[in-house]
PDB file of C-alpha atoms in Angstrom:
ATOM      1  CA  UNK A  16      61.354 -26.987 -18.983  1.00  0.00           C
ATOM      2  CA  UNK A  17      64.042 -25.818 -17.164  1.00  0.00           C
ATOM      3  CA  UNK A  18      65.366 -22.655 -20.008  1.00  0.00           C
ATOM      4  CA  UNK A  19      62.193 -21.617 -19.078  1.00  0.00           C
ATOM      5  CA  UNK A  20      63.014 -21.978 -15.450  1.00  0.00           C
ATOM      6  CA  UNK A  21      66.648 -19.916 -15.290  1.00  0.00           C
ATOM      7  CA  UNK A  22      63.935 -17.374 -17.933  1.00  0.00           C
ATOM      8  CA  UNK A  23      62.000 -16.387 -15.375  1.00  0.00           C
ATOM      9  CA  UNK A  24      64.190 -16.473 -12.723  1.00  0.00           C
ATOM     10  CA  UNK A  25      66.496 -13.833 -14.033  1.00  0.00           C
ATOM     11  CA  UNK A  26      63.361 -11.782 -14.699  1.00  0.00           C
ATOM     12  CA  UNK A  27      62.307 -12.113 -11.173  1.00  0.00           C
ATOM     13  CA  UNK A  28      66.113 -11.079 -10.103  1.00  0.00           C
ATOM     14  CA  UNK A  29      66.213  -8.301 -12.813  1.00  0.00           C
ATOM     15  CA  UNK A  30      63.168  -6.775 -11.327  1.00  0.00           C
ATOM     16  CA  UNK A  31      63.905  -6.467  -7.520  1.00  0.00           C
ATOM     17  CA  UNK A  32      67.202  -4.978  -8.626  1.00  0.00           C
ATOM     18  CA  UNK A  33      65.773  -2.761  -9.988  1.00  0.00           C
ATOM     19  CA  UNK A  34      63.358  -1.391  -7.315  1.00  0.00           C
ATOM     20  CA  UNK A  35      64.801  -2.836  -4.609  1.00  0.00           C
ATOM     21  CA  UNK A  36      68.307  -2.334  -5.438  1.00  0.00           C
ATOM     22  CA  UNK A  37      69.295  -5.669  -5.051  1.00  0.00           C
ATOM     23  CA  UNK A  38      72.910  -6.184  -5.963  1.00  0.00           C
ATOM     24  CA  UNK A  39      76.063  -9.096  -6.190  1.00  0.00           C
ATOM     25  CA  UNK A  40      76.528 -10.605  -4.070  1.00  0.00           C
ATOM     26  CA  UNK A  41      73.349 -11.913  -2.858  1.00  0.00           C
ATOM     27  CA  UNK A  42      72.651 -12.097   0.674  1.00  0.00           C
ATOM     28  CA  UNK A  43      70.410 -14.805   1.585  1.00  0.00           C
ATOM     29  CA  UNK A  44      69.041 -16.371   5.155  1.00  0.00           C
ATOM     30  CA  UNK A  45      68.707 -20.153   4.736  1.00  0.00           C
ATOM     31  CA  UNK A  46      66.182 -21.384   6.756  1.00  0.00           C
ATOM     32  CA  UNK A  47      66.102 -24.818   8.045  1.00  0.00           C
ATOM     33  CA  UNK A  48      63.581 -26.842   6.957  1.00  0.00           C
ATOM     34  CA  UNK A  49      65.270 -25.612   3.213  1.00  0.00           C
ATOM     35  CA  UNK A  50      68.875 -26.941   3.858  1.00  0.00           C
ATOM     36  CA  UNK A  51      66.506 -30.175   4.797  1.00  0.00           C
ATOM     37  CA  UNK A  52      65.196 -30.414   1.412  1.00  0.00           C
ATOM     38  CA  UNK A  53      68.241 -29.811  -0.340  1.00  0.00           C
ATOM     39  CA  UNK A  54      69.752 -33.164   1.542  1.00  0.00           C
ATOM     40  CA  UNK A  55      66.766 -35.058   1.145  1.00  0.00           C
ATOM     41  CA  UNK A  56      66.682 -35.018  -2.343  1.00  0.00           C
ATOM     42  CA  UNK A  57      70.288 -34.609  -3.057  1.00  0.00           C
ATOM     43  CA  UNK A  58      70.503 -31.784  -4.949  1.00  0.00           C
ATOM     44  CA  UNK A  59      73.892 -30.602  -4.029  1.00  0.00           C
ATOM     45  CA  UNK A  60      75.173 -27.108  -1.546  1.00  0.00           C
ATOM     46  CA  UNK A  61      72.991 -24.782  -0.906  1.00  0.00           C
ATOM     47  CA  UNK A  62      75.683 -22.846  -2.097  1.00  0.00           C
ATOM     48  CA  UNK A  63      76.539 -23.530  -5.559  1.00  0.00           C
ATOM     49  CA  UNK A  64      72.127 -24.412  -6.002  1.00  0.00           C
ATOM     50  CA  UNK A  65      71.747 -20.462  -5.366  1.00  0.00           C
ATOM     51  CA  UNK A  66      74.514 -19.280  -7.089  1.00  0.00           C
ATOM     52  CA  UNK A  67      73.347 -20.712 -10.817  1.00  0.00           C
ATOM     53  CA  UNK A  68      69.887 -19.823  -9.133  1.00  0.00           C
ATOM     54  CA  UNK A  69      70.369 -16.181  -9.028  1.00  0.00           C
ATOM     55  CA  UNK A  70      73.384 -16.353 -11.405  1.00  0.00           C
ATOM     56  CA  UNK A  71      75.856 -14.702  -8.837  1.00  0.00           C
ATOM     57  CA  UNK A  72      78.089 -15.055  -5.647  1.00  0.00           C
ATOM     58  CA  UNK A  73      75.602 -15.548  -3.015  1.00  0.00           C
ATOM     59  CA  UNK A  74      76.290 -14.793   1.085  1.00  0.00           C
ATOM     60  CA  UNK A  75      74.470 -17.632   2.578  1.00  0.00           C
ATOM     61  CA  UNK A  76      73.018 -16.772   5.931  1.00  0.00           C
ATOM     62  CA  UNK A  77      71.511 -17.922   9.614  1.00  0.00           C
ATOM     63  CA  UNK A  78      70.300 -17.356  12.463  1.00  0.00           C
ATOM     64  CA  UNK A  79      70.427 -18.766  16.735  1.00  0.00           C
ATOM     65  CA  UNK A  80      65.992 -19.341  16.527  1.00  0.00           C
ATOM     66  CA  UNK A  81      66.670 -21.561  13.070  1.00  0.00           C
ATOM     67  CA  UNK A  82      69.811 -23.486  14.447  1.00  0.00           C
ATOM     68  CA  UNK A  83      68.173 -24.470  17.465  1.00  0.00           C
ATOM     69  CA  UNK A  84      64.646 -25.382  15.603  1.00  0.00           C
ATOM     70  CA  UNK A  85      67.165 -27.941  14.156  1.00  0.00           C
ATOM     71  CA  UNK A  86      68.983 -29.065  17.162  1.00  0.00           C
ATOM     72  CA  UNK A  87      65.887 -29.919  18.766  1.00  0.00           C
ATOM     73  CA  UNK A  88      64.513 -32.206  15.709  1.00  0.00           C
ATOM     74  CA  UNK A  89      66.739 -35.391  16.864  1.00  0.00           C
ATOM     75  CA  UNK A  90      69.059 -37.038  14.419  1.00  0.00           C
ATOM     76  CA  UNK A  91      66.883 -36.973  11.301  1.00  0.00           C
ATOM     77  CA  UNK A  92      68.017 -32.802  10.635  1.00  0.00           C
ATOM     78  CA  UNK A  93      71.395 -33.928  11.197  1.00  0.00           C
ATOM     79  CA  UNK A  94      72.731 -32.842   8.250  1.00  0.00           C
ATOM     80  CA  UNK A  95      71.200 -29.912   8.061  1.00  0.00           C
ATOM     81  CA  UNK A  96      71.819 -28.551  11.078  1.00  0.00           C
ATOM     82  CA  UNK A  97      75.507 -29.792  10.391  1.00  0.00           C
ATOM     83  CA  UNK A  98      75.207 -27.843   6.939  1.00  0.00           C
ATOM     84  CA  UNK A  99      73.462 -24.029   8.718  1.00  0.00           C
ATOM     85  CA  UNK A 100      76.697 -24.367  11.349  1.00  0.00           C
ATOM     86  CA  UNK A 101      78.710 -23.612   8.709  1.00  0.00           C
ATOM     87  CA  UNK A 102      77.060 -20.422   7.331  1.00  0.00           C
ATOM     88  CA  UNK A 103      77.257 -16.908   8.912  1.00  0.00           C
ATOM     89  CA  UNK A 104      75.009 -16.206  11.799  1.00  0.00           C
ATOM     90  CA  UNK A 105      73.213 -13.427  12.198  1.00  0.00           C
ATOM     91  CA  UNK A 106      72.159 -11.223  15.195  1.00  0.00           C
ATOM     92  CA  UNK A 107      68.396 -11.799  16.342  1.00  0.00           C
ATOM     93  CA  UNK A 108      66.357 -10.379  19.973  1.00  0.00           C
ATOM     94  CA  UNK A 109      65.652 -13.475  20.351  1.00  0.00           C
ATOM     95  CA  UNK A 110      68.731 -15.647  21.413  1.00  0.00           C
ATOM     96  CA  UNK A 111      67.806 -15.362  25.753  1.00  0.00           C
ATOM     97  CA  UNK A 112      63.547 -16.167  24.215  1.00  0.00           C
ATOM     98  CA  UNK A 113      64.286 -18.754  21.487  1.00  0.00           C
ATOM     99  CA  UNK A 114      61.050 -18.090  18.896  1.00  0.00           C
ATOM    100  CA  UNK A 115      60.134 -19.593  15.722  1.00  0.00           C
ATOM    101  CA  UNK A 116      62.449 -19.375  12.777  1.00  0.00           C
ATOM    102  CA  UNK A 117      59.387 -17.640  10.263  1.00  0.00           C
ATOM    103  CA  UNK A 118      58.791 -15.021  13.288  1.00  0.00           C
ATOM    104  CA  UNK A 119      62.571 -14.675  13.794  1.00  0.00           C
ATOM    105  CA  UNK A 120      62.904 -14.308   9.836  1.00  0.00           C
ATOM    106  CA  UNK A 121      60.394 -11.444   9.921  1.00  0.00           C
ATOM    107  CA  UNK A 122      62.005  -9.695  12.654  1.00  0.00           C
ATOM    108  CA  UNK A 123      65.463  -9.306  10.362  1.00  0.00           C
ATOM    109  CA  UNK A 124      63.373  -8.629   7.169  1.00  0.00           C
ATOM    110  CA  UNK A 125      60.794  -5.385   8.297  1.00  0.00           C
ATOM    111  CA  UNK A 126      59.100  -4.031   6.527  1.00  0.00           C
ATOM    112  CA  UNK A 127      61.022  -2.727   3.845  1.00  0.00           C
ATOM    113  CA  UNK A 128      64.124  -4.978   3.567  1.00  0.00           C
ATOM    114  CA  UNK A 129      66.686  -2.198   3.878  1.00  0.00           C
ATOM    115  CA  UNK A 130      69.637  -5.393   3.739  1.00  0.00           C
ATOM    116  CA  UNK A 131      68.707  -6.659   0.320  1.00  0.00           C
ATOM    117  CA  UNK A 132      67.629 -10.201   1.483  1.00  0.00           C
ATOM    118  CA  UNK A 133      66.982 -12.922  -0.306  1.00  0.00           C
ATOM    119  CA  UNK A 134      64.686 -15.593   2.096  1.00  0.00           C
ATOM    120  CA  UNK A 135      64.804 -19.311   1.367  1.00  0.00           C
ATOM    121  CA  UNK A 136      62.443 -21.885   3.114  1.00  0.00           C
ATOM    122  CA  UNK A 137      59.516 -24.358   2.893  1.00  0.00           C
ATOM    123  CA  UNK A 138      56.988 -22.096   4.315  1.00  0.00           C
ATOM    124  CA  UNK A 139      54.525 -21.611   2.615  1.00  0.00           C
ATOM    125  CA  UNK A 140      52.919 -19.226   5.057  1.00  0.00           C
ATOM    126  CA  UNK A 141      56.170 -17.270   5.493  1.00  0.00           C
ATOM    127  CA  UNK A 142      56.874 -16.965   2.289  1.00  0.00           C
ATOM    128  CA  UNK A 143      53.000 -15.563   1.170  1.00  0.00           C
ATOM    129  CA  UNK A 144      53.747 -12.961   4.017  1.00  0.00           C
ATOM    130  CA  UNK A 145      57.135 -11.994   1.880  1.00  0.00           C
ATOM    131  CA  UNK A 146      54.527 -11.604  -1.122  1.00  0.00           C
ATOM    132  CA  UNK A 147      52.788  -8.811   0.092  1.00  0.00           C
ATOM    133  CA  UNK A 148      56.213  -7.262   1.081  1.00  0.00           C
ATOM    134  CA  UNK A 149      57.775  -4.430  -1.696  1.00  0.00           C
ATOM    135  CA  UNK A 150      61.546  -6.132  -1.402  1.00  0.00           C
ATOM    136  CA  UNK A 151      60.441  -9.145  -0.315  1.00  0.00           C
ATOM    137  CA  UNK A 152      62.073 -12.159  -2.219  1.00  0.00           C
ATOM    138  CA  UNK A 153      61.077 -15.519  -1.766  1.00  0.00           C
ATOM    139  CA  UNK A 154      62.995 -19.076  -2.719  1.00  0.00           C
ATOM    140  CA  UNK A 155      61.998 -22.512  -2.046  1.00  0.00           C
ATOM    141  CA  UNK A 156      63.214 -25.794  -3.543  1.00  0.00           C
ATOM    142  CA  UNK A 157      60.818 -29.479  -4.867  1.00  0.00           C
ATOM    143  CA  UNK A 158      61.652 -32.065  -6.651  1.00  0.00           C
ATOM    144  CA  UNK A 159      62.578 -30.020 -10.093  1.00  0.00           C
ATOM    145  CA  UNK A 160      65.148 -28.092  -8.118  1.00  0.00           C
ATOM    146  CA  UNK A 161      65.357 -24.541  -6.450  1.00  0.00           C
ATOM    147  CA  UNK A 162      62.720 -22.067  -7.661  1.00  0.00           C
ATOM    148  CA  UNK A 163      62.562 -18.167  -6.901  1.00  0.00           C
ATOM    149  CA  UNK A 164      59.040 -16.781  -6.779  1.00  0.00           C
ATOM    150  CA  UNK A 165      57.755 -14.281  -9.186  1.00  0.00           C
ATOM    151  CA  UNK A 166      57.197 -10.750  -7.898  1.00  0.00           C
ATOM    152  CA  UNK A 167      53.181 -10.691  -7.144  1.00  0.00           C
ATOM    153  CA  UNK A 168      50.841  -8.264  -8.074  1.00  0.00           C
ATOM    154  CA  UNK A 169      51.598  -5.489  -4.735  1.00  0.00           C
ATOM    155  CA  UNK A 170      55.076  -5.541  -5.784  1.00  0.00           C
ATOM    156  CA  UNK A 171      54.238  -5.020  -9.268  1.00  0.00           C
ATOM    157  CA  UNK A 172      52.157  -2.383  -8.262  1.00  0.00           C
ATOM    158  CA  UNK A 173      54.327  -1.006  -5.732  1.00  0.00           C
ATOM    159  CA  UNK A 174      57.518  -0.896  -8.492  1.00  0.00           C
ATOM    160  CA  UNK A 175      54.906   1.269 -10.610  1.00  0.00           C
ATOM    161  CA  UNK A 176      54.072   4.046  -8.179  1.00  0.00           C
ATOM    162  CA  UNK A 177      57.528   4.374  -7.046  1.00  0.00           C
ATOM    163  CA  UNK A 178      58.585   5.117 -10.810  1.00  0.00           C
ATOM    164  CA  UNK A 179      55.615   7.858 -11.144  1.00  0.00           C
ATOM    165  CA  UNK A 180      56.930   9.225  -7.706  1.00  0.00           C
ATOM    166  CA  UNK A 181      60.645   9.952  -9.683  1.00  0.00           C
ATOM    167  CA  UNK A 182      58.468  11.110 -13.352  1.00  0.00           C
ATOM    168  CA  UNK A 183      56.778  14.122 -10.749  1.00  0.00           C
ATOM    169  CA  UNK A 184      59.177  17.313 -11.263  1.00  0.00           C
ATOM    170  CA  UNK A 185      61.719  18.219  -8.623  1.00  0.00           C
ATOM    171  CA  UNK A 186      60.879  20.860  -6.444  1.00  0.00           C
ATOM    172  CA  UNK A 187      63.913  22.707  -8.686  1.00  0.00           C
ATOM    173  CA  UNK A 188      62.061  22.714 -11.992  1.00  0.00           C
ATOM    174  CA  UNK A 189      58.791  23.671 -10.735  1.00  0.00           C
ATOM    175  CA  UNK A 190      61.008  27.008  -8.800  1.00  0.00           C
ATOM    176  CA  UNK A 191      62.070  27.416 -12.257  1.00  0.00           C
ATOM    177  CA  UNK A 192      58.290  26.716 -13.906  1.00  0.00           C
ATOM    178  CA  UNK A 193      57.529  29.398 -11.687  1.00  0.00           C
ATOM    179  CA  UNK A 194      59.661  32.106 -12.691  1.00  0.00           C
ATOM    180  CA  UNK A 195      58.920  31.759 -15.902  1.00  0.00           C
ATOM    181  CA  UNK A 196      55.533  31.769 -15.734  1.00  0.00           C
ATOM    182  CA  UNK A 197      54.926  28.146 -17.297  1.00  0.00           C
ATOM    183  CA  UNK A 198      53.087  24.896 -15.339  1.00  0.00           C
ATOM    184  CA  UNK A 199      55.380  22.638 -14.022  1.00  0.00           C
ATOM    185  CA  UNK A 200      55.777  19.556 -17.158  1.00  0.00           C
ATOM    186  CA  UNK A 201      56.098  16.181 -14.928  1.00  0.00           C
ATOM    187  CA  UNK A 202      58.955  14.841 -15.867  1.00  0.00           C
ATOM    188  CA  UNK A 203      59.726  12.440 -18.963  1.00  0.00           C
ATOM    189  CA  UNK A 204      61.185   9.157 -19.515  1.00  0.00           C
ATOM    190  CA  UNK A 205      63.154  10.486 -22.454  1.00  0.00           C
ATOM    191  CA  UNK A 206      63.908  13.463 -20.038  1.00  0.00           C
ATOM    192  CA  UNK A 207      66.468  11.041 -18.863  1.00  0.00           C
ATOM    193  CA  UNK A 208      70.449  11.547 -20.255  1.00  0.00           C
ATOM    194  CA  UNK A 209      70.770   9.214 -22.839  1.00  0.00           C
ATOM    195  CA  UNK A 210      73.826   6.451 -22.588  1.00  0.00           C
ATOM    196  CA  UNK A 211      75.319   5.881 -25.783  1.00  0.00           C
ATOM    197  CA  UNK A 212      76.062   2.000 -26.290  1.00  0.00           C
ATOM    198  CA  UNK A 213      80.323   1.364 -27.824  1.00  0.00           C
ATOM    199  CA  UNK A 214      79.908  -0.565 -30.699  1.00  0.00           C
ATOM    200  CA  UNK A 215      82.779  -3.087 -31.983  1.00  0.00           C
ATOM    201  CA  UNK A 216      85.791  -1.390 -32.571  1.00  0.00           C
ATOM    202  CA  UNK A 217      87.630  -1.634 -36.010  1.00  0.00           C
ATOM    203  CA  UNK A 218      91.306  -3.681 -35.690  1.00  0.00           C
ATOM    204  CA  UNK A 219      94.394  -3.522 -34.341  1.00  0.00           C
ATOM    205  CA  UNK A 220      96.031  -0.738 -37.004  1.00  0.00           C
ATOM    206  CA  UNK A 221      98.804  -2.317 -34.812  1.00  0.00           C
ATOM    207  CA  UNK A 222      98.046  -5.888 -36.099  1.00  0.00           C
ATOM    208  CA  UNK A 223      96.825  -4.817 -39.991  1.00  0.00           C
ATOM    209  CA  UNK A 224      99.479  -6.191 -42.569  1.00  0.00           C
ATOM    210  CA  UNK A 225     100.292  -3.646 -44.963  1.00  0.00           C
ATOM    211  CA  UNK A 226      99.366  -2.978 -48.223  1.00  0.00           C
ATOM    212  CA  UNK A 227     101.795  -4.288 -50.492  1.00  0.00           C
ATOM    213  CA  UNK A 228     103.953  -1.646 -52.297  1.00  0.00           C
ATOM    214  CA  UNK A 229     105.974  -3.951 -54.746  1.00  0.00           C
ATOM    215  CA  UNK A 230     103.593  -4.159 -57.307  1.00  0.00           C
ATOM    216  CA  UNK A 231     102.796  -0.464 -57.984  1.00  0.00           C
ATOM    217  CA  UNK A 232     106.360   0.116 -58.926  1.00  0.00           C
ATOM    218  CA  UNK A 233     107.253  -2.661 -60.268  1.00  0.00           C
ATOM    219  CA  UNK A 234     103.976  -1.554 -62.767  1.00  0.00           C
ATOM    220  CA  UNK A 235     106.093   2.718 -62.559  1.00  0.00           C
ATOM    221  CA  UNK A 236     108.991   1.722 -63.585  1.00  0.00           C
ATOM    222  CA  UNK A 237     108.141  -0.934 -66.721  1.00  0.00           C
ATOM    223  CA  UNK A 238     105.584   2.405 -68.059  1.00  0.00           C
ATOM    224  CA  UNK A 239     108.753   4.214 -69.104  1.00  0.00           C
ATOM    225  CA  UNK A 240     110.367   1.047 -71.416  1.00  0.00           C
ATOM    226  CA  UNK A 241     106.812   0.831 -72.872  1.00  0.00           C
ATOM    227  CA  UNK A 242     106.946   4.233 -73.551  1.00  0.00           C
ATOM    228  CA  UNK A 243     110.434   4.321 -75.757  1.00  0.00           C
ATOM    229  CA  UNK A 244     109.986   0.829 -76.921  1.00  0.00           C
ATOM    230  CA  UNK A 245     106.869   2.108 -79.320  1.00  0.00           C
ATOM    231  CA  UNK A 246     105.947   2.403 -82.641  1.00  0.00           C
ATOM    232  CA  UNK A 247     106.423   6.478 -83.892  1.00  0.00           C
ATOM    233  CA  UNK A 248     102.740   7.934 -83.607  1.00  0.00           C
ATOM    234  CA  UNK A 249     101.816   8.176 -87.264  1.00  0.00           C
ATOM    235  CA  UNK A 250      99.745  11.456 -88.570  1.00  0.00           C
ATOM    236  CA  UNK A 251      96.314  11.351 -89.442  1.00  0.00           C
ATOM    237  CA  UNK A 252      96.971  11.711 -93.371  1.00  0.00           C
ATOM    238  CA  UNK A 253      99.737   9.160 -93.568  1.00  0.00           C
ATOM    239  CA  UNK A 254      97.466   6.417 -91.880  1.00  0.00           C
ATOM    240  CA  UNK A 255      97.031   4.594 -95.319  1.00  0.00           C
ATOM    241  CA  UNK A 256     100.095   5.698 -96.926  1.00  0.00           C
ATOM    242  CA  UNK A 257     102.957   3.042 -97.235  1.00  0.00           C
ATOM    243  CA  UNK A 258     106.764   4.178 -96.937  1.00  0.00           C
ATOM    244  CA  UNK A 259     108.873   3.498 -99.752  1.00  0.00           C
ATOM    245  CA  UNK A 260     112.559   2.787 -98.480  1.00  0.00           C
ATOM    246  CA  UNK A 261     115.098   5.337 -99.936  1.00  0.00           C
ATOM    247  CA  UNK A 262     117.801   4.563-101.359  1.00  0.00           C
ATOM    248  CA  UNK A 263     121.675   5.678-101.803  1.00  0.00           C
ATOM    249  CA  UNK A 264     123.914   5.979-104.758  1.00  0.00           C
ATOM    250  CA  UNK A 265     126.500   3.456-105.058  1.00  0.00           C
ATOM    251  CA  UNK A 266     129.580   5.265-106.025  1.00  0.00           C
ATOM    252  CA  UNK A 267     131.284   4.950-108.818  1.00  0.00           C
ATOM    253  CA  UNK A 268     134.174   2.175-109.131  1.00  0.00           C
ATOM    254  CA  UNK A 269     137.603   2.746-109.879  1.00  0.00           C
ATOM    255  CA  UNK A 270     138.769   3.027-113.239  1.00  0.00           C
ATOM    256  CA  UNK A 271     141.108  -0.500-113.747  1.00  0.00           C
ATOM    257  CA  UNK A 272     144.995  -0.345-113.827  1.00  0.00           C
ATOM    258  CA  UNK A 273     147.161  -0.092-116.959  1.00  0.00           C
ATOM    259  CA  UNK A 274     150.370  -2.172-116.840  1.00  0.00           C
ATOM    260  CA  UNK A 275     153.051  -1.469-119.697  1.00  0.00           C
TER     261      UNK A 275
END
């Protein structure tokens, strides 16, 4: 189950990277109820849990409205308040007149989420509003861990429309087609530049042991010796005849000496 959860989280993070431009370190606005849920479930620090979920470094932030709500909730939320105080405090427009955290968060997100914020909250209504935005990414906690909301059908539809806009011919392409007397051709996915992926590299030539030439030298030096000691070649016609040894004539023996 955990393996499947991380797989869905990686897909959702990849979706927001491609369609909305989310980049690490990921910015996360942490609501007070989310910090309290992690404290109750003993899931550790929010930074560690969120970093493991999105697969990259995170920058946690809060707002004055969130801190005001935690401070007014009493001693049960004191640990969550102390944890939130250590986060980066964003500047909102409600410092003199605090509003509910959901309204404060939505005012920072806006319609386009230009700052690319993830929102960690247990508020279901807030998460539902974020699901209607093209770049609204929300995180929540359960007894089974921390989860990232999958992209909604509205967000996928908006991403498809943006992709179609990118596929339309540019003004430069339309002008060039008009000069040539051709109808402008819509851009295709195949028109994108193809990046060649580098394959595995070969071994370092300096670390590879050179081939030994000792065996070749010894075999080369023995070749003339073998040819020198080889028997002389015999003609094909004399192959069946036996060679008779040649005898030398003996010298005449000296005459015996005559004595008087």
